[in-house]
Amino acid sequence: MPNFDINLIKRENLRRIMDERGLTPTTLANLIGVKQPHISASLSGDRNIGNITIKKICDALHIDKSEFFVTSPREIKKPIAPPPSWEIKELYARLRKDIDAANAEAKETRAEVAREKHAMWAVINQQRTELENVRQVLRKVAQTGDLKDLKKISGSGK
């Protein structure tokens, strides 16, 4: 008669199931309504994985109870069902959060561009005004021939 530890088999299969679905002990605990130390103790062997826990996991992940008693890779059944709704909701929440963050960053970037554009136009308008003042002085000098007005643009005033 072969010598095997059923609790070791259940632990190894629980690890495999969690790895296949990318679950952490905390995520699995929240999913099945137990505390995280319950799952951690089950994984470490400090606590046996009972039938109630197995049923909760199977119901939450839409898997067959036999998944906990697989003893060879050939026995592993690949899931044919779509991912559970909690995985879809979690993925949607993460994507929504990323999209919201990207939108907020884009909004701030647009605001920064608008501020820079406003500042640039203020400088351009100031330079236009100064250029127009220089043109007026040059026209006056051209009309009168009096160079004293040129001193106004050069800033010497003497």
Short mmCIF file of C-alpha atoms in Angstrom, two decimals:
data_model
loop_
_atom_site.label_atom_id
_atom_site.label_comp_id
_atom_site.label_asym_id
_atom_site.label_seq_id
_atom_site.Cartn_x
_atom_site.Cartn_y
_atom_site.Cartn_z
CA MET A 1 0.00 0.00 0.00
CA PRO A 2 1.52 3.38 -0.98
CA ASN A 3 2.50 5.75 1.81
CA PHE A 4 1.14 9.26 1.26
CA ASP A 5 0.13 12.27 3.31
CA ILE A 6 -3.29 13.52 2.17
CA ASN A 7 -2.75 16.88 3.89
CA LEU A 8 0.54 17.36 2.00
CA ILE A 9 -1.25 16.56 -1.27
CA LYS A 10 -4.00 19.09 -0.48
CA ARG A 11 -1.39 21.75 0.46
CA GLU A 12 0.59 21.22 -2.74
CA ASN A 13 -2.57 21.37 -4.82
CA LEU A 14 -3.73 24.52 -3.02
CA ARG A 15 -0.37 26.15 -3.86
CA ARG A 16 -0.72 25.01 -7.49
CA ILE A 17 -4.28 26.31 -7.74
CA MET A 18 -3.27 29.67 -6.25
CA ASP A 19 -0.21 29.93 -8.53
CA GLU A 20 -2.26 29.15 -11.64
CA ARG A 21 -4.65 31.96 -10.80
CA GLY A 22 -2.11 34.42 -9.41
CA LEU A 23 -3.76 34.46 -5.98
CA THR A 24 -2.10 35.57 -2.78
CA PRO A 25 -3.16 34.17 0.60
CA THR A 26 -4.84 37.50 1.36
CA THR A 27 -6.77 37.55 -1.92
CA LEU A 28 -7.92 33.95 -1.50
CA ALA A 29 -8.90 34.58 2.13
CA ASN A 30 -10.99 37.60 1.14
CA LEU A 31 -12.55 35.63 -1.69
CA ILE A 32 -13.75 32.76 0.50
CA GLY A 33 -14.53 34.79 3.63
CA VAL A 34 -11.79 33.66 6.01
CA LYS A 35 -8.87 35.48 7.58
CA GLN A 36 -5.48 35.48 5.86
CA PRO A 37 -3.73 33.55 8.70
CA HIS A 38 -6.17 30.67 8.03
CA ILE A 39 -4.86 30.32 4.47
CA SER A 40 -1.21 30.87 5.48
CA ALA A 41 -1.47 28.20 8.20
CA SER A 42 -3.06 25.81 5.68
CA LEU A 43 -0.22 26.42 3.21
CA SER A 44 2.50 25.97 5.84
CA GLY A 45 1.00 22.76 7.22
CA ASP A 46 0.20 24.27 10.62
CA ARG A 47 -3.48 23.71 9.83
CA ASN A 48 -5.16 20.97 7.83
CA ILE A 49 -7.24 22.01 4.85
CA GLY A 50 -10.73 20.87 5.78
CA ASN A 51 -13.67 19.97 3.60
CA ILE A 52 -15.47 23.24 4.35
CA THR A 53 -12.45 25.28 3.22
CA ILE A 54 -12.08 23.11 0.10
CA LYS A 55 -15.78 23.61 -0.73
CA LYS A 56 -15.50 27.39 -0.30
CA ILE A 57 -12.44 27.50 -2.57
CA CYS A 58 -14.08 25.25 -5.19
CA ASP A 59 -17.24 27.36 -5.19
CA ALA A 60 -15.32 30.63 -5.43
CA LEU A 61 -12.95 29.48 -8.17
CA HIS A 62 -15.45 27.28 -10.04
CA ILE A 63 -13.26 24.18 -9.82
CA ASP A 64 -13.94 20.56 -8.97
CA LYS A 65 -13.08 19.18 -5.52
CA SER A 66 -10.88 16.58 -7.22
CA GLU A 67 -8.36 19.39 -7.94
CA PHE A 68 -7.27 19.10 -4.30
CA PHE A 69 -6.45 15.39 -4.61
CA VAL A 70 -4.33 15.41 -7.78
CA THR A 71 -1.18 13.34 -7.26
CA SER A 72 0.37 13.57 -10.74
CA PRO A 73 0.53 16.25 -13.44
CA ARG A 74 -1.51 14.02 -15.80
CA GLU A 75 -4.48 14.26 -13.47
CA ILE A 76 -4.65 18.05 -13.59
CA LYS A 77 -7.76 19.22 -15.38
CA LYS A 78 -7.43 22.48 -17.22
CA PRO A 79 -10.30 24.83 -16.44
CA ILE A 80 -12.71 25.25 -19.31
CA ALA A 81 -14.92 27.83 -17.66
CA PRO A 82 -14.34 31.54 -18.15
CA PRO A 83 -12.50 33.31 -15.36
CA PRO A 84 -14.60 33.88 -12.25
CA SER A 85 -16.47 37.14 -12.04
CA TRP A 86 -14.33 38.32 -9.10
CA GLU A 87 -11.21 38.08 -11.34
CA ILE A 88 -12.95 40.08 -14.04
CA LYS A 89 -14.10 42.67 -11.49
CA GLU A 90 -10.61 42.90 -10.01
CA LEU A 91 -9.05 43.32 -13.46
CA TYR A 92 -11.66 45.93 -14.38
CA ALA A 93 -10.98 47.83 -11.13
CA ARG A 94 -7.23 47.83 -11.80
CA LEU A 95 -7.74 48.97 -15.39
CA ARG A 96 -10.20 51.67 -14.29
CA LYS A 97 -7.69 52.91 -11.70
CA ASP A 98 -4.91 53.01 -14.33
CA ILE A 99 -7.17 54.81 -16.82
CA ASP A 100 -8.26 57.34 -14.18
CA ALA A 101 -4.62 57.98 -13.25
CA ALA A 102 -3.69 58.43 -16.92
CA ASN A 103 -6.63 60.81 -17.44
CA ALA A 104 -5.64 62.84 -14.38
CA GLU A 105 -2.06 63.05 -15.63
CA ALA A 106 -3.26 64.09 -19.09
CA LYS A 107 -5.50 66.76 -17.56
CA GLU A 108 -2.59 68.16 -15.54
CA THR A 109 -0.37 68.10 -18.63
CA ARG A 110 -3.01 69.98 -20.64
CA ALA A 111 -3.31 72.56 -17.85
CA GLU A 112 0.47 72.97 -17.75
CA VAL A 113 0.61 73.41 -21.53
CA ALA A 114 -2.17 76.02 -21.32
CA ARG A 115 -0.25 77.93 -18.60
CA GLU A 116 2.94 77.84 -20.66
CA LYS A 117 1.05 78.94 -23.77
CA HIS A 118 -0.52 81.83 -21.86
CA ALA A 119 2.89 82.91 -20.53
CA MET A 120 4.41 82.66 -24.00
CA TRP A 121 1.67 84.83 -25.52
CA ALA A 122 2.14 87.40 -22.75
CA VAL A 123 5.84 87.67 -23.65
CA ILE A 124 5.04 87.85 -27.37
CA ASN A 125 2.47 90.61 -26.81
CA GLN A 126 4.90 92.55 -24.64
CA GLN A 127 7.56 92.29 -27.34
CA ARG A 128 5.03 93.37 -30.00
CA THR A 129 4.19 96.44 -27.92
CA GLU A 130 7.88 97.30 -27.48
CA LEU A 131 8.51 96.78 -31.20
CA GLU A 132 5.57 99.03 -32.09
CA ASN A 133 6.96 101.74 -29.77
CA VAL A 134 10.34 101.50 -31.54
CA ARG A 135 8.61 101.76 -34.93
CA GLN A 136 6.75 104.89 -33.82
CA VAL A 137 9.97 106.54 -32.64
CA LEU A 138 11.74 105.63 -35.89
CA ARG A 139 8.85 107.08 -37.93
CA LYS A 140 9.03 110.29 -35.92
CA VAL A 141 12.79 110.49 -36.43
CA ALA A 142 12.32 109.84 -40.13
CA GLN A 143 9.72 112.61 -40.34
CA THR A 144 11.48 115.22 -38.20
CA GLY A 145 15.10 114.30 -38.66
CA ASP A 146 15.59 114.99 -34.93
CA LEU A 147 17.80 112.30 -33.40
CA LYS A 148 16.90 113.19 -29.82
CA ASP A 149 13.93 110.80 -30.05
CA LEU A 150 16.36 107.93 -30.72
CA LYS A 151 17.69 108.39 -27.21
CA LYS A 152 14.28 107.27 -25.92
CA ILE A 153 14.71 103.82 -27.45
CA SER A 154 18.35 103.45 -26.54
CA GLY A 155 17.52 104.20 -22.92
CA SER A 156 20.29 106.75 -22.45
CA GLY A 157 18.04 109.79 -22.24
CA LYS A 158 21.05 112.17 -22.56
#
